[in-house]
XYZ file of C-alpha atoms in Angstrom:
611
model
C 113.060 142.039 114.308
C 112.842 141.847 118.125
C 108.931 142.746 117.565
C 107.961 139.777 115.690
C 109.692 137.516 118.237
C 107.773 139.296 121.433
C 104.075 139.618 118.953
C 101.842 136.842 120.275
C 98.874 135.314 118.288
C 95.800 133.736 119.574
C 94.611 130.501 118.460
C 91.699 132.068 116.249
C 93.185 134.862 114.950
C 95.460 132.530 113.271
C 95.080 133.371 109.349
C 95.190 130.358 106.605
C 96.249 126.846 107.193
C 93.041 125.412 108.038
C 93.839 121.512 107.331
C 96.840 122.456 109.930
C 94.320 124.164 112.930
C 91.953 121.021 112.033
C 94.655 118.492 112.764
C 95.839 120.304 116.067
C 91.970 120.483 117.488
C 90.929 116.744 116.199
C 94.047 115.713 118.713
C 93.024 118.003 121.502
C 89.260 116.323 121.169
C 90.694 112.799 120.591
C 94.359 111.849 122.088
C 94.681 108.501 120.006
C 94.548 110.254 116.943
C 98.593 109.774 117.232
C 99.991 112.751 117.085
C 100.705 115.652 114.180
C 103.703 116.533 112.111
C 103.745 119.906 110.387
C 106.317 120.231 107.668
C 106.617 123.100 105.174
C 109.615 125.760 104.406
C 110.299 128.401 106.572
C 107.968 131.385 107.441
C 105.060 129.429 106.828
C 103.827 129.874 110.505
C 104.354 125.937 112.121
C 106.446 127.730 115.147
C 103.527 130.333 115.547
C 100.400 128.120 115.058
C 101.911 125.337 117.840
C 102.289 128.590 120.362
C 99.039 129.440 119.956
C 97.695 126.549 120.157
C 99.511 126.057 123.603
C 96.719 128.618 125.114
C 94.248 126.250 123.982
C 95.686 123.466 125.574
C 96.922 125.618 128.779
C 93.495 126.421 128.907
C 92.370 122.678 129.444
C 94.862 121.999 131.798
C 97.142 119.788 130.201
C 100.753 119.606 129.994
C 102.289 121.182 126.966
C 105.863 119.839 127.268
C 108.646 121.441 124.929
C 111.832 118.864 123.889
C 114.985 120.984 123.311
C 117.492 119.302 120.661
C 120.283 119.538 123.219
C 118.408 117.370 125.600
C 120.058 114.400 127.415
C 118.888 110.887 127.669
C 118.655 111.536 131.568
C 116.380 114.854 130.890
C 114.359 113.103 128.742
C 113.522 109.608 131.027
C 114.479 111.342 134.510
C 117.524 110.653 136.935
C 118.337 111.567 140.772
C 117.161 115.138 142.136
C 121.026 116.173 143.104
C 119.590 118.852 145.395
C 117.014 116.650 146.832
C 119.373 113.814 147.784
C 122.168 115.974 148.971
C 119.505 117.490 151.696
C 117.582 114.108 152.693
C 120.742 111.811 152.111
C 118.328 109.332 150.302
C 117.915 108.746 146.635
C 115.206 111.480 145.232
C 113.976 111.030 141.633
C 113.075 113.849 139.539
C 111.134 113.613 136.856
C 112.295 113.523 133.102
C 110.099 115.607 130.547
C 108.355 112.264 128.894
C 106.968 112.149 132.525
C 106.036 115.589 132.907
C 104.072 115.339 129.495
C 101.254 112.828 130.628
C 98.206 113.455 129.637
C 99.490 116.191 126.698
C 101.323 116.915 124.204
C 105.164 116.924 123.930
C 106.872 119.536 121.392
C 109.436 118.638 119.099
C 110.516 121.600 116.902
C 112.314 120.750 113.799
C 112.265 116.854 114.509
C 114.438 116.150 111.544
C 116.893 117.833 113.089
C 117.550 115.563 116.213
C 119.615 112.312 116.506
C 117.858 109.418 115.726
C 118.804 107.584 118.936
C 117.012 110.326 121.252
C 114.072 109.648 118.851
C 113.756 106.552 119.517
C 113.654 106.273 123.034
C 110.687 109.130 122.993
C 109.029 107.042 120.415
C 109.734 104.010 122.741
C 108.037 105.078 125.426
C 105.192 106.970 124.041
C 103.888 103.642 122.467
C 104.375 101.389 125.816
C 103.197 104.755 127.596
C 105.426 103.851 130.402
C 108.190 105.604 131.461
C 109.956 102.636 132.726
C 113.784 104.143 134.704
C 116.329 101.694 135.696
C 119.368 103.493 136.610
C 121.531 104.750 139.803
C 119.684 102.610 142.357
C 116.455 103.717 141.418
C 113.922 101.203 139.568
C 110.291 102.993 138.481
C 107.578 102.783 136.156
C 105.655 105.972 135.439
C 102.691 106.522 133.123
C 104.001 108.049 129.877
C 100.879 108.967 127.368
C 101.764 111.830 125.789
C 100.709 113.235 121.397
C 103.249 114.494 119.759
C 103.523 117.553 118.008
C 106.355 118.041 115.804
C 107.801 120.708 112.916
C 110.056 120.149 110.140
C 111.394 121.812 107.020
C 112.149 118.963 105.207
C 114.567 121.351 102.957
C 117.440 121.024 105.531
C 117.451 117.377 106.492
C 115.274 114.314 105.299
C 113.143 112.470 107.816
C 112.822 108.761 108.499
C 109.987 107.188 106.724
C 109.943 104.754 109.678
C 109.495 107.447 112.123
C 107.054 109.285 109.774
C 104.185 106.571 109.906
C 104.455 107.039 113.886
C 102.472 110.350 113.043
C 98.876 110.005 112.844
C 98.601 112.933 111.264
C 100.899 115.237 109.062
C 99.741 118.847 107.488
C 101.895 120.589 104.146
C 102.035 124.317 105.605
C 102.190 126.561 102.187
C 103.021 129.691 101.675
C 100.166 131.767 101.786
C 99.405 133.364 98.284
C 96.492 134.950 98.367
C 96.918 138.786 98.500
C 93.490 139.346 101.491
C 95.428 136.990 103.633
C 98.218 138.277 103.703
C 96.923 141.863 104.089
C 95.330 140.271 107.626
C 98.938 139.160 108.771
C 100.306 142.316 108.220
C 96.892 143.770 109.686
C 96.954 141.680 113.422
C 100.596 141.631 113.233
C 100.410 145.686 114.194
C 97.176 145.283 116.536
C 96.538 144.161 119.786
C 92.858 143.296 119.460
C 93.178 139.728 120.242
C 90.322 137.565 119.315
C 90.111 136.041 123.022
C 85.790 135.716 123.190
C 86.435 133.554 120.133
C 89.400 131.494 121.488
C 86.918 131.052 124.914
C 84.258 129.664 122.806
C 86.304 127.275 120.731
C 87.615 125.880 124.489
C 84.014 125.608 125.468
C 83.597 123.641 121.926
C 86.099 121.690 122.285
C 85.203 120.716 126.254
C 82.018 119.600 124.614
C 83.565 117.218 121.720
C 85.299 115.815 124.262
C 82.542 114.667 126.733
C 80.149 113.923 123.449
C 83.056 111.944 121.704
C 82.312 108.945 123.777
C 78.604 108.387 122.476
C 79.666 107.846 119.025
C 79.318 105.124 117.776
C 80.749 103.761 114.520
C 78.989 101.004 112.399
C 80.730 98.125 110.039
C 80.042 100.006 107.045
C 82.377 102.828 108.127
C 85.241 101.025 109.136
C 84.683 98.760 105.970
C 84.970 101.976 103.491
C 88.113 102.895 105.743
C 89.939 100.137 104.528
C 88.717 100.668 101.191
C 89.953 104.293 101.380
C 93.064 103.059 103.199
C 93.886 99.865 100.288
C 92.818 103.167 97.503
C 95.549 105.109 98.312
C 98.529 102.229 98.031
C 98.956 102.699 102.239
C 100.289 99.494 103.735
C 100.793 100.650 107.098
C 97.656 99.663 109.546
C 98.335 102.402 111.462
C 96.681 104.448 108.556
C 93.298 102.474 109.072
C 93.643 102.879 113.297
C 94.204 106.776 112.783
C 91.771 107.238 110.303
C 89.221 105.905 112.325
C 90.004 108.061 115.441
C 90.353 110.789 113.377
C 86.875 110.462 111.839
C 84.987 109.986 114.984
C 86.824 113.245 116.483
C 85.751 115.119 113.742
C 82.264 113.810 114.110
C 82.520 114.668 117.560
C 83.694 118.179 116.504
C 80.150 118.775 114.534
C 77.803 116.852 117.403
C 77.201 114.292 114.928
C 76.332 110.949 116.900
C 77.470 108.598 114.008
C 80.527 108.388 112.129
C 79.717 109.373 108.643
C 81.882 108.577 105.107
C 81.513 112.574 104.689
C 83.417 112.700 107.632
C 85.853 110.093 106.477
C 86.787 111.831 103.452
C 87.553 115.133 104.949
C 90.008 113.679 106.992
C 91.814 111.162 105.031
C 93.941 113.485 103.509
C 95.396 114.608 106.940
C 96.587 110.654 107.999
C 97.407 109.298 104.720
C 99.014 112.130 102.535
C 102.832 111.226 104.137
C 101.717 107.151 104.033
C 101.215 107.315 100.132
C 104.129 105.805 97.616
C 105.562 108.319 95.612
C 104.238 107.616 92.351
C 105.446 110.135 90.241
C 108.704 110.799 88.845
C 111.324 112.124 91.639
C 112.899 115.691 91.114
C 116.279 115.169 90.140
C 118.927 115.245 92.661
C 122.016 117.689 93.035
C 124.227 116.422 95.080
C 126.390 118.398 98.067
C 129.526 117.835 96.478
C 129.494 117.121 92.512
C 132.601 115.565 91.274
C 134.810 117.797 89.090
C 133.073 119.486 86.242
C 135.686 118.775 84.201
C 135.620 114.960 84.797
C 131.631 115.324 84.590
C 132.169 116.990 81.035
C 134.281 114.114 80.129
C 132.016 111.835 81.370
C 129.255 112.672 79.551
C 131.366 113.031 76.333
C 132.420 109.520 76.620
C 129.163 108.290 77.177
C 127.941 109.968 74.149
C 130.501 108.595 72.372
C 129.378 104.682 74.170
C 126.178 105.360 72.611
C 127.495 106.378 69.034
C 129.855 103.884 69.278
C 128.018 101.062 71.124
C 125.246 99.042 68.797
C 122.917 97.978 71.032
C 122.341 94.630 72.485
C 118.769 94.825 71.795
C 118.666 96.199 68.152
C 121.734 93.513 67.180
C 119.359 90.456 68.218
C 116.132 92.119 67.005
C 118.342 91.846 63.719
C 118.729 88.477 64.248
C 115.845 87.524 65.220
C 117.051 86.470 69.032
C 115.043 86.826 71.849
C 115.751 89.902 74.212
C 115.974 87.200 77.325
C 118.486 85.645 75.755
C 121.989 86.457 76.826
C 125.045 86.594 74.984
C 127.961 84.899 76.763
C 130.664 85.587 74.488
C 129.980 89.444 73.097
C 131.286 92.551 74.831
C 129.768 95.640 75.722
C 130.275 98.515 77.528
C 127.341 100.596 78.074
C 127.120 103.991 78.985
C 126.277 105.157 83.189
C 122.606 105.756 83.400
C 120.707 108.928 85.527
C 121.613 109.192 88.953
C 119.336 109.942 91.921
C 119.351 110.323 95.623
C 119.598 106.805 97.578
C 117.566 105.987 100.632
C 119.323 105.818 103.923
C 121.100 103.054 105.059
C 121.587 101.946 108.796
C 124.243 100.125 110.504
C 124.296 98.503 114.058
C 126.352 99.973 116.239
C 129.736 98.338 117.314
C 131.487 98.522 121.269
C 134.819 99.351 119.450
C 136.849 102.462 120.562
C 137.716 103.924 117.471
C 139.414 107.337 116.606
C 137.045 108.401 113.542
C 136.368 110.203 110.810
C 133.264 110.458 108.348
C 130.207 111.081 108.450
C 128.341 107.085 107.970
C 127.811 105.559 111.242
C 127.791 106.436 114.793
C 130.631 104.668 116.926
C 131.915 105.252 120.293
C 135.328 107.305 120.356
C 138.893 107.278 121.803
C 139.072 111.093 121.797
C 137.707 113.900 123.468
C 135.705 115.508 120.155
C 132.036 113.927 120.307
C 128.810 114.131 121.696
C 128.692 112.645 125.806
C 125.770 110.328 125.740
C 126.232 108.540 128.634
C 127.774 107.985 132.010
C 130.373 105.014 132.970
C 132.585 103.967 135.760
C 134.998 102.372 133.451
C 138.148 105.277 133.184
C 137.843 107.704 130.033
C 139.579 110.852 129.203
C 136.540 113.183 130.552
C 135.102 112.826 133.612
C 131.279 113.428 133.608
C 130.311 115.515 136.610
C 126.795 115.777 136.204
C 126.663 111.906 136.733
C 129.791 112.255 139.559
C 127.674 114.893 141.629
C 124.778 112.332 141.178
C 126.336 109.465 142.667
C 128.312 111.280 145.109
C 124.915 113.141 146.425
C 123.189 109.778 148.282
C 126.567 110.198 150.643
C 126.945 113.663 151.493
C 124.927 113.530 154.700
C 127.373 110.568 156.137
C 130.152 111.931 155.093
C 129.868 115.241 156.823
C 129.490 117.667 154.223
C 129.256 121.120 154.951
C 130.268 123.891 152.349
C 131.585 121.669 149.631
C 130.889 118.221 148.370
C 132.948 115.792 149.545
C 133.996 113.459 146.090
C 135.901 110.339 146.519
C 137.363 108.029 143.852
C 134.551 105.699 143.761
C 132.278 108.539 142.876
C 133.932 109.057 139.865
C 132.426 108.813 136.556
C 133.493 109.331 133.145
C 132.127 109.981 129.579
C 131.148 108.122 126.730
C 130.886 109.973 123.437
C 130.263 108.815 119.936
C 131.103 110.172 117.161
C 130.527 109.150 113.235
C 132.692 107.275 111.342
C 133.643 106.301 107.340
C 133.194 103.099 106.200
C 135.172 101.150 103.436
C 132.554 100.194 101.210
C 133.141 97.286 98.388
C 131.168 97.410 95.347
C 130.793 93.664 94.287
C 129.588 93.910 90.752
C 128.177 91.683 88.334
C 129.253 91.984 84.784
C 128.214 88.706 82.829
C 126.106 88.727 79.537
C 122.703 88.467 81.734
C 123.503 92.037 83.106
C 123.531 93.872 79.709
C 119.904 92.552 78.759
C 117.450 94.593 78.304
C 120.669 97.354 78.754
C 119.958 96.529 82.566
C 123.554 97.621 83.341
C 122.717 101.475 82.232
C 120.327 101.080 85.595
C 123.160 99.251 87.222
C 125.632 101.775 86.617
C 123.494 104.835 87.866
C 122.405 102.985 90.750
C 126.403 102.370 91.859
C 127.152 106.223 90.705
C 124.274 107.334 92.987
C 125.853 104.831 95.995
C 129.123 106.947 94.904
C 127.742 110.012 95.147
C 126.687 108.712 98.661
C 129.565 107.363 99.797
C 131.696 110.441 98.503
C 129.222 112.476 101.233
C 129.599 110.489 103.867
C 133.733 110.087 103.712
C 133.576 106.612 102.446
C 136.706 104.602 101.078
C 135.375 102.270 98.421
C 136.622 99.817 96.372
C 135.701 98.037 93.146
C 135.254 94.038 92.665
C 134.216 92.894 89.006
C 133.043 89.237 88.346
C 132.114 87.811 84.883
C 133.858 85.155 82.141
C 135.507 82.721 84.360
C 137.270 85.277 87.029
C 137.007 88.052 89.291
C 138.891 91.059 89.712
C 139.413 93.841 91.968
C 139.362 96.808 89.369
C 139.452 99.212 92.281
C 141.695 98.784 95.152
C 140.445 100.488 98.323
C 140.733 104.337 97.810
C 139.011 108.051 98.715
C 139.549 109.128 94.872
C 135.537 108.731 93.563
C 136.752 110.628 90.520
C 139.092 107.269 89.868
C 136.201 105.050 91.123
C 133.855 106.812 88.150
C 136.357 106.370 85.881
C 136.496 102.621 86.711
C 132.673 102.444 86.783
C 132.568 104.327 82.923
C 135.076 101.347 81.979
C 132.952 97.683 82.962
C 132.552 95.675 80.554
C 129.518 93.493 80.448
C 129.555 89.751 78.791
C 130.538 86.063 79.623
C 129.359 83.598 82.666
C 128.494 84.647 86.159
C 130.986 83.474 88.278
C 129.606 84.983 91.432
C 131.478 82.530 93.494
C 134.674 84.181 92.756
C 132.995 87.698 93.206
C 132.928 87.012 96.857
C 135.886 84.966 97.443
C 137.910 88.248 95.774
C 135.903 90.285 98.234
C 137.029 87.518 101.556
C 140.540 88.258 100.607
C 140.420 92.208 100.294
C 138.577 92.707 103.861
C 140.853 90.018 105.118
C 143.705 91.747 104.099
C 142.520 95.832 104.682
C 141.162 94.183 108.733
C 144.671 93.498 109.261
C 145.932 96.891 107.473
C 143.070 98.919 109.390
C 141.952 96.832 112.746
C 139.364 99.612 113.754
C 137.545 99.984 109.560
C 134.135 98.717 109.154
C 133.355 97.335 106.453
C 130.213 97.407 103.862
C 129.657 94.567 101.097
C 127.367 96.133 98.286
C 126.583 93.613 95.988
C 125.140 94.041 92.609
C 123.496 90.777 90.977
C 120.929 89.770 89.309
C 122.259 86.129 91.010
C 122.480 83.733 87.760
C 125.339 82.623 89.271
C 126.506 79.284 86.712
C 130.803 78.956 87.423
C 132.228 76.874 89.998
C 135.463 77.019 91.376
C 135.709 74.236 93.384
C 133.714 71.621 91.012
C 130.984 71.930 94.004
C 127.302 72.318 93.104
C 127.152 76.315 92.299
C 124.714 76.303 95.265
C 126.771 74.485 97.506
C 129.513 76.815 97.074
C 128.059 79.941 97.207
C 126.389 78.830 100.291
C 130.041 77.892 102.188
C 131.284 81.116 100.835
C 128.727 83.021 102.431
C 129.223 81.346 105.764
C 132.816 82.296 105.774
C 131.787 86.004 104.911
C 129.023 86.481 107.460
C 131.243 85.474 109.871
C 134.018 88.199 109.643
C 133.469 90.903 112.397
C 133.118 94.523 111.239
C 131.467 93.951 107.985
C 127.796 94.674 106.720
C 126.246 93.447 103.575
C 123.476 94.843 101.278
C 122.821 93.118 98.092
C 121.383 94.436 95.465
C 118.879 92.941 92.903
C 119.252 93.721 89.682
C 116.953 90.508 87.760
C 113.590 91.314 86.695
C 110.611 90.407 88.400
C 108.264 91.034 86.158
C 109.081 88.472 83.904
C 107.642 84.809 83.858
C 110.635 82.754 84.978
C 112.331 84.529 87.687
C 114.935 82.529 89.955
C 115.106 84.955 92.996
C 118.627 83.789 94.062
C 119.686 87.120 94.837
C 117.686 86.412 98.064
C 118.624 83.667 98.863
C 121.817 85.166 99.179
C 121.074 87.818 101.314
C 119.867 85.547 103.910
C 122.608 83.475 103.843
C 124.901 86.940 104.217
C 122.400 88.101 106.989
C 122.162 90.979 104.370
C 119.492 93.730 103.679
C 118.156 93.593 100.571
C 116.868 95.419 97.736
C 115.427 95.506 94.541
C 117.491 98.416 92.220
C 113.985 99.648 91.916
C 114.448 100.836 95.463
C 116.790 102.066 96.281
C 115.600 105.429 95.535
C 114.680 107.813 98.668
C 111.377 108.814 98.650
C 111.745 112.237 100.693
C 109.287 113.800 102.746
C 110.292 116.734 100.512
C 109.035 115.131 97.520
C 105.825 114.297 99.461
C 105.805 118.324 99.952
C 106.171 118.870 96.151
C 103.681 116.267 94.762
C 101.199 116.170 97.345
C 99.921 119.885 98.732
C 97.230 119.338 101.538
């Protein structure tokens, strides 16, 4: 296949994917249009389009910067010119490639596919559009304004939403169906007849946009149907309306119109607001990496289909009654069946200073061993030593010292690498299982929430453990263990009916960590709980407010732990007590409605909404 790789395509010969080409050229005409992600499956031509479309931009003079996923945090910002200072004997800087892309466009190919933390310093800097270097002796602020152009298949790794919105723009590349087109691939893959006249007049075009750009003008009307297209489409973000409006008035620019017209707005809206819009429709259901055991999944669902034969429903049992459905029973007992699983959103975690020796796959942490990825220099001792940042610090002395064939290193040079790796977590599921749960059969929805948090924490290496609360008591049903196919079992088996003593819930939960921290110094710890917070038991004779309140002091204030609670009461109902979240800020928790913890993918944005 060597031919394909060394067959180069100019920018208009370029068959299909018009919203795509219309993206790249409205951010060539107008840099504040933010930027432009293009995500589809492989072969679809994002790798191809972006190199012709570096011609263009060649063309124009402007720095077309490409962002390797190996880079380093020093490549990336800058650092000392090693050569430079080893000649001279004075500190030299050398530019890192944010720098170098001023005034362009920097390429990141498959961005889902890099580490979050080199994200966000190239995010970070593009929106100060500084390049601000504090390291080594050397202190300097360079100008940083750079678009970003980015690929993805969002098949091989999701993408975070927050790092989505940064995107003005984002284009669905689709396979190209129809049979003419793809006779003209095949057709200019085999000739050499480039289309460069045409490619020379689109520069000249685009020369022109860019000069005529700054008449336009844009009246209230427009901006006022922008927000109206914006508020439309369920889009929170006001990035949305900002990019829109750039957007609009570079496509204007594009056709010589001297106004911003709603013609213009329409056309375009698609492009910044597609990957902004809630996901509406049903998601596609998820398969997991690693199902459980078939044979425990058969058994599973034969057991719940027996739950449901065997189970009368809370609901039908008080319509018989005549009872309300809001009111719960304290004293009956049900166990109902697991409900549909579904992939979770993402979760993030702070990161710690402890040296740990991990394993897992949850959270980055900073590691005793040699396995891990170096991401920075220190002076404090380490197993590696880091010569890149050794030869740095040594270079500034090399002249003094005499140098003449070899560098001359001394002790004080020395520096050494820090590498993180990720790590497991034990996670403790904190459930509620009073009466209150099973109205409505809320716990079905409980119960495939905590098997999809299973499903994740089975994935990422997770111990877990099981806490149940309801009657007068809590219990741990689970003790901390890497068997999911016991925690399911355990999950199948809760009971729902009696008070709420959520109180205990959390005490049980004080005691475990207390107990595994000592077990397991270096573990981190996650708190799920799983309320809808009608808390009404006491243990101390306190107010139940009172109490929960000291508890929750005492928990936020063991080291290693995070805390996510769950929300499980409805909100759509008239009398609501929200307690749940008053919990969570007493815990310092995120929070979440059950509603949402579902991940809304860029790859379901792929399936429901083709551009």
């Amino acid at each position: 296949m060597q031919y394909l790789k060394q067959f180069k395509i100019k920018f208009s010969d370029f068959v299909g994917q018009e919203n795509a080409r219309l993206a790249l050229l409205l951010n060539l005409i107008e840099p504040a249009c933010g930027g432009v992600l293009l995500a589809g499956k492989k072969g679809t031509g994002k790798s191809t389009l972006l190199k012709a479309f570096k011609e263009i931009v060649k063309a124009l003079n402007m720095p077309f910067i490409e962002l390797p996923m190996n880079s380093t945090e020093e490549a990336v910002l800058g650092g000392i010119d090693i050569e430079e200072t080893i000649k001279t004997g004075e500190r030299r800087f050398q530019k890192g490639l944010l720098s170098k892309a001023d005034g362009g466009f920097l390429i990141i190919e498959d961005i889902n596919l890099f580490p979050h933390d080199l994200l966000s310093i190239v995010f970070e800097v593009q929106s100060r559009g500084e390049n601000i270097v504090e390291r080594e002796g050397i202190t300097l602020r360079e100008s940083a304004n750079f678009q970003i152009l980015a690929t993805m298949n969002p098949e091989e790794a999701d993408f975070s939403s927050h790092f989505l919105d940064r995107f003005g723009m984002c284009v669905i590349m689709d396979n190209i169906i129809d049979k003419e087109k793809r006779k003209e691939i095949i057709r200019l893959n085999f000739s050499r007849e480039l289309q460069i006249a045409e490619d020379i007049s689109l520069i000249e075009k685009i020369i022109k946009s860019k000069e005529f750009i700054k008449k336009i003008k844009v009246i209230d009307e427009i901006t006022e149907f922008i927000s109206e297209v914006v508020l439309k489409e369920a889009v929170l973000s006001h990035r949305a309306d900002i990019f829109l409006l750039y957007a609009s008035k570079a496509y204007a620019a594009y056709f010589g119109d001297n106004f911003v017209k709603k013609k213009h707005v329409i056309t375009v809206a698609p492009l910044v607001l597609n990957h902004r819009k809630k996901l509406l429709h049903q998601q596609p259901e998820y398969e997991p990496e690693h199902q459980f055991d078939n044979s425990q999944s058969s058994e599973r669902n034969d057991e719940e289909q027996k739950n449901k034969n065997q189970t009368p429903s809370r609901i039908d049992e008080d319509h018989e009654h005549g009872k309300s459905q809001n009111t719960p029973s304290s004293e009956k007992e049900d166990v109902f069946p697991v409900g549909e699983s579904y992939k979770i959103r993402k979760f993030f975690f702070r990161k710690d200073r402890t040296l740990r020796q991990s394993t897992g796959r949850r959270t980055k942490t900073k590691t005793k061993g040699r396995a891990g990825r170096y991401v920075r220099s220190l002076l404090h001792k380490r197993n590696d030593i880091a010569i890149d940042a050794t030869v740095r610090a040594a270079a500034a002395f090399q002249k003094i010292r005499g140098m003449k064939d070899l560098l001359i290193i001394k002790e004080e040079d020395l520096r050494y690498k820090e590498k993180e790796k990720r790590m497991s977590h034990t996670v403790v599921f904190v459930v509620d299982g009073s009466g209150s749960m099973g109205v409505e059969q809320r716990m079905i929805q409980t119960k495939g929430a905590i098997l999809s948090l299973l499903m994740d924490c089975y994935q990422k290496r997770d111990k877990v453990s099981m806490i149940l609360f309801r009657k007068d008591r809590a219990e741990t049903i689970l003790p901390p263990t890497s068997s999911h196919e016991l925690a399911l079992k355990r999950l199948r088996e809760i009971p729902t009916g009696g008070k709420t003593p959520l109180s205990a819930g959390l005490m049980e939960a004080y005691r475990l960590i207390r107990r595994m921290a000592i077990k397991e110094p270096e573990s981190r710890f996650l708190i799920l709980l799983i309320t809808d917070g009608k808390a009404n038991v006491s243990l101390t004779g306190k107010t139940v407010f009172d109490e929960l309140r000291s508890i929750c002091f005492m928990l936020s204030n063991l080291t290693s732990v995070d805390f996510i609670v769950i929300d499980t009461e409805k909100k759509n109902k008239f009398m609501k007590i929200d307690f749940a979240v008053k919990i969570a800020e007493w815990l310092q928790a995120k929070y979440f409605l059950i509603e949402e913890l579902k991940s809304e993918s860029l790859l379901g944005i792929v399936k429901t909404f083709k551009i």
